[in-house]
């Protein structure tokens, strides 16, 4: 009953008070087996159970335990471990020269990563995958340390892109916070829309000033609105109900103002009267007839410019045409300017993905328009959004590596937009490229088959079982020396207990050593002590 309740105490009772000096020999022999597992097998020079004081234990016999020799591809001075050791001709198979490896290490240091996996530096995807698979399949010191390393790499990359996004000056969307995520998107979208509307309003005000100047000088000059007249009287140009309503309203205004003859055609007008018609069309703005209204105003302007001419009107005309090309021709610009109260062509929260998905020429047009008009808050917001899009593409679940492939693909898709947006900030652009290159260096192919890892896990398990079995046999031998069959059973139990502790200690020792080997800089860290070697 006592043995069942407290087997550990019983083993200590057997191993220390009863066996006495034999316990020391038992521990010494156990340590030999642990050294075999940690440092590799050594030639057996004498019988395994060679207690010098007992003739029964030094009779010639086969060794009771044989630790399996390392496979041929292992250097026999290296321990068997969870991760397959590299062949001695590693330098011949490595695609990178020592100087290239140093460059890769320097880049990782540059983005803030001080601890480096050798597999990443050497560009060994198979070993990287093996490390990841093992970190997921085990809970020992090696797996804990490798999982910590994977999370650290992801955190460093996230922080690197986050710093660029923050320094770009726009609102950062809190994608991981469901409470604020949508409000952040709305704020960012509104920033861009408002800036674009301000830019458009400034252009219209400049056009009006130029036109007013021309009217003051040439307002009494007669003009003939032939092109406008032909268009407004062609019913086929007003096919839909809202378009018919605009046509009817313009004709009623012109008839009441005395600008139409009895047949409904436009009379010869002055420049000032033509401007009255234009202003009426402006007052009837509706997002559904915006394009048609712009077309009608363009016809009036063309008729005026063609009839009157002169330097003043030429300047106004060129300014108008430029504005029309900037704000009306690209569909995206029109959609972003298409808000009318609650009616939105593009909802505020959808602005960021809409802009990032624009064709490159339209994106460049939009960005340069904002930039040329001094809308720094909007251009900064676009910069921040592009960087965050790359960071979001690389996001992954807990204990999973940074999604380097997705982030790299996203950066490639946005490459032209990045060059446009960061044309005035080459240092930030270089930081983005550094982050992508670092992510590529740290890439871990998580779906790699990993057969070699599974094979070595089995070998690791076998060697630990051998150590435990060695303890049992040694303990049984010591117990037999004390008292035949009962002593052998009790000694075997004590040896098994110590053997199990030894196997656990050996496993931890090998795993910590392997972790130091695969992440050499980790041996410099004080927190390495948390991977205890005690069983």
mmCIF file of N, CA, C and O in Angstrom, residues 370-403:
data_model
loop_
_atom_site.group_PDB
_atom_site.id
_atom_site.type_symbol
_atom_site.label_atom_id
_atom_site.label_comp_id
_atom_site.label_asym_id
_atom_site.label_seq_id
_atom_site.Cartn_x
_atom_site.Cartn_y
_atom_site.Cartn_z
ATOM 1 N N UNK A 370 -4.380 64.846 -55.346
ATOM 2 C CA UNK A 370 -4.387 65.232 -53.934
ATOM 3 C C UNK A 370 -3.055 65.866 -53.531
ATOM 4 O O UNK A 370 -3.023 66.869 -52.810
ATOM 5 N N UNK A 371 -1.981 65.269 -54.005
ATOM 6 C CA UNK A 371 -0.647 65.765 -53.645
ATOM 7 C C UNK A 371 -0.400 67.164 -54.216
ATOM 8 O O UNK A 371 0.109 68.050 -53.520
ATOM 9 N N UNK A 372 -0.784 67.370 -55.470
ATOM 10 C CA UNK A 372 -0.573 68.667 -56.116
ATOM 11 C C UNK A 372 -1.405 69.769 -55.468
ATOM 12 O O UNK A 372 -1.043 70.952 -55.542
ATOM 13 N N UNK A 373 -2.517 69.389 -54.847
ATOM 14 C CA UNK A 373 -3.374 70.373 -54.198
ATOM 15 C C UNK A 373 -3.093 70.496 -52.706
ATOM 16 O O UNK A 373 -3.877 71.108 -51.973
ATOM 17 N N UNK A 374 -1.992 69.890 -52.262
ATOM 18 C CA UNK A 374 -1.577 70.048 -50.872
ATOM 19 C C UNK A 374 -2.420 69.303 -49.861
ATOM 20 O O UNK A 374 -2.425 69.673 -48.677
ATOM 21 N N UNK A 375 -3.108 68.249 -50.272
ATOM 22 C CA UNK A 375 -3.956 67.491 -49.357
ATOM 23 C C UNK A 375 -3.129 66.391 -48.671
ATOM 24 O O UNK A 375 -3.308 65.194 -48.888
ATOM 25 N N UNK A 376 -2.215 66.850 -47.811
ATOM 26 C CA UNK A 376 -1.263 65.938 -47.172
ATOM 27 C C UNK A 376 -1.956 64.910 -46.293
ATOM 28 O O UNK A 376 -1.517 63.753 -46.213
ATOM 29 N N UNK A 377 -3.026 65.316 -45.622
ATOM 30 C CA UNK A 377 -3.719 64.359 -44.746
ATOM 31 C C UNK A 377 -4.256 63.175 -45.539
ATOM 32 O O UNK A 377 -4.230 62.029 -45.067
ATOM 33 N N UNK A 378 -4.716 63.435 -46.758
ATOM 34 C CA UNK A 378 -5.253 62.349 -47.587
ATOM 35 C C UNK A 378 -4.138 61.486 -48.162
ATOM 36 O O UNK A 378 -4.242 60.251 -48.185
ATOM 37 N N UNK A 379 -3.059 62.101 -48.640
ATOM 38 C CA UNK A 379 -1.956 61.303 -49.190
ATOM 39 C C UNK A 379 -1.299 60.467 -48.096
ATOM 40 O O UNK A 379 -0.909 59.317 -48.334
ATOM 41 N N UNK A 380 -1.188 61.014 -46.883
ATOM 42 C CA UNK A 380 -0.641 60.235 -45.776
ATOM 43 C C UNK A 380 -1.539 59.043 -45.447
ATOM 44 O O UNK A 380 -1.056 57.955 -45.112
ATOM 45 N N UNK A 381 -2.848 59.280 -45.531
ATOM 46 C CA UNK A 381 -3.782 58.201 -45.243
ATOM 47 C C UNK A 381 -3.635 57.071 -46.258
ATOM 48 O O UNK A 381 -3.696 55.876 -45.903
ATOM 49 N N UNK A 382 -3.437 57.409 -47.505
ATOM 50 C CA UNK A 382 -3.263 56.374 -48.538
ATOM 51 C C UNK A 382 -1.967 55.600 -48.296
ATOM 52 O O UNK A 382 -1.930 54.367 -48.416
ATOM 53 N N UNK A 383 -0.903 56.301 -47.928
ATOM 54 C CA UNK A 383 0.365 55.620 -47.628
ATOM 55 C C UNK A 383 0.183 54.615 -46.488
ATOM 56 O O UNK A 383 0.616 53.456 -46.569
ATOM 57 N N UNK A 384 -0.418 55.082 -45.414
ATOM 58 C CA UNK A 384 -0.634 54.209 -44.256
ATOM 59 C C UNK A 384 -1.453 52.987 -44.640
ATOM 60 O O UNK A 384 -1.143 51.859 -44.236
ATOM 61 N N UNK A 385 -2.495 53.200 -45.431
ATOM 62 C CA UNK A 385 -3.379 52.089 -45.818
ATOM 63 C C UNK A 385 -2.635 51.045 -46.651
ATOM 64 O O UNK A 385 -2.861 49.838 -46.486
ATOM 65 N N UNK A 386 -1.751 51.475 -47.544
ATOM 66 C CA UNK A 386 -1.009 50.522 -48.377
ATOM 67 C C UNK A 386 -0.100 49.641 -47.520
ATOM 68 O O UNK A 386 -0.023 48.421 -47.726
ATOM 69 N N UNK A 387 0.593 50.248 -46.557
ATOM 70 C CA UNK A 387 1.495 49.474 -45.696
ATOM 71 C C UNK A 387 0.703 48.511 -44.824
ATOM 72 O O UNK A 387 1.082 47.340 -44.645
ATOM 73 N N UNK A 388 -0.419 48.989 -44.283
ATOM 74 C CA UNK A 388 -1.239 48.114 -43.442
ATOM 75 C C UNK A 388 -1.806 46.939 -44.234
ATOM 76 O O UNK A 388 -2.016 45.858 -43.689
ATOM 77 N N UNK A 389 -2.045 47.154 -45.509
ATOM 78 C CA UNK A 389 -2.570 46.071 -46.338
ATOM 79 C C UNK A 389 -1.545 44.937 -46.461
ATOM 80 O O UNK A 389 -1.905 43.760 -46.457
ATOM 81 N N UNK A 390 -0.279 45.294 -46.564
ATOM 82 C CA UNK A 390 0.783 44.281 -46.615
ATOM 83 C C UNK A 390 0.880 43.556 -45.276
ATOM 84 O O UNK A 390 0.976 42.325 -45.214
ATOM 85 N N UNK A 391 0.832 44.328 -44.198
ATOM 86 C CA UNK A 391 0.914 43.730 -42.866
ATOM 87 C C UNK A 391 -0.253 42.780 -42.627
ATOM 88 O O UNK A 391 -0.070 41.669 -42.103
ATOM 89 N N UNK A 392 -1.456 43.188 -43.018
ATOM 90 C CA UNK A 392 -2.626 42.337 -42.817
ATOM 91 C C UNK A 392 -2.532 41.045 -43.626
ATOM 92 O O UNK A 392 -2.956 39.988 -43.188
ATOM 93 N N UNK A 393 -1.960 41.144 -44.820
ATOM 94 C CA UNK A 393 -1.797 39.939 -45.642
ATOM 95 C C UNK A 393 -0.898 38.926 -44.954
ATOM 96 O O UNK A 393 -1.079 37.715 -45.109
ATOM 97 N N UNK A 394 0.077 39.400 -44.180
ATOM 98 C CA UNK A 394 0.996 38.494 -43.501
ATOM 99 C C UNK A 394 0.508 37.995 -42.154
ATOM 100 O O UNK A 394 1.199 37.201 -41.510
ATOM 101 N N UNK A 395 -0.659 38.425 -41.717
ATOM 102 C CA UNK A 395 -1.150 38.027 -40.394
ATOM 103 C C UNK A 395 -1.444 36.531 -40.352
ATOM 104 O O UNK A 395 -1.773 35.913 -41.358
ATOM 105 N N UNK A 396 -1.324 35.956 -39.162
ATOM 106 C CA UNK A 396 -1.543 34.517 -38.997
ATOM 107 C C UNK A 396 -2.048 34.238 -37.594
ATOM 108 O O UNK A 396 -2.045 35.114 -36.725
ATOM 109 N N UNK A 397 -2.464 32.987 -37.364
ATOM 110 C CA UNK A 397 -2.992 32.593 -36.063
ATOM 111 C C UNK A 397 -1.875 32.490 -35.032
ATOM 112 O O UNK A 397 -0.680 32.490 -35.366
ATOM 113 N N UNK A 398 -2.254 32.364 -33.779
ATOM 114 C CA UNK A 398 -1.296 32.247 -32.690
ATOM 115 C C UNK A 398 -0.376 31.045 -32.905
ATOM 116 O O UNK A 398 -0.821 29.977 -33.307
ATOM 117 N N UNK A 399 0.909 31.244 -32.639
ATOM 118 C CA UNK A 399 1.939 30.210 -32.756
ATOM 119 C C UNK A 399 2.172 29.747 -34.195
ATOM 120 O O UNK A 399 2.821 28.728 -34.422
ATOM 121 N N UNK A 400 1.639 30.505 -35.152
ATOM 122 C CA UNK A 400 1.878 30.219 -36.564
ATOM 123 C C UNK A 400 2.839 31.277 -37.112
ATOM 124 O O UNK A 400 2.808 32.428 -36.683
ATOM 125 N N UNK A 401 3.700 30.918 -38.055
ATOM 126 C CA UNK A 401 4.662 31.897 -38.582
ATOM 127 C C UNK A 401 3.979 32.984 -39.404
ATOM 128 O O UNK A 401 2.853 32.801 -39.890
ATOM 129 N N UNK A 402 4.657 34.115 -39.537
ATOM 130 C CA UNK A 402 4.197 35.210 -40.391
ATOM 131 C C UNK A 402 3.970 34.675 -41.809
ATOM 132 O O UNK A 402 4.785 33.915 -42.334
ATOM 133 N N UNK A 403 2.852 35.059 -42.415
ATOM 134 C CA UNK A 403 2.513 34.552 -43.752
ATOM 135 C C UNK A 403 3.313 35.325 -44.804
ATOM 136 O O UNK A 403 2.819 36.247 -45.440
#
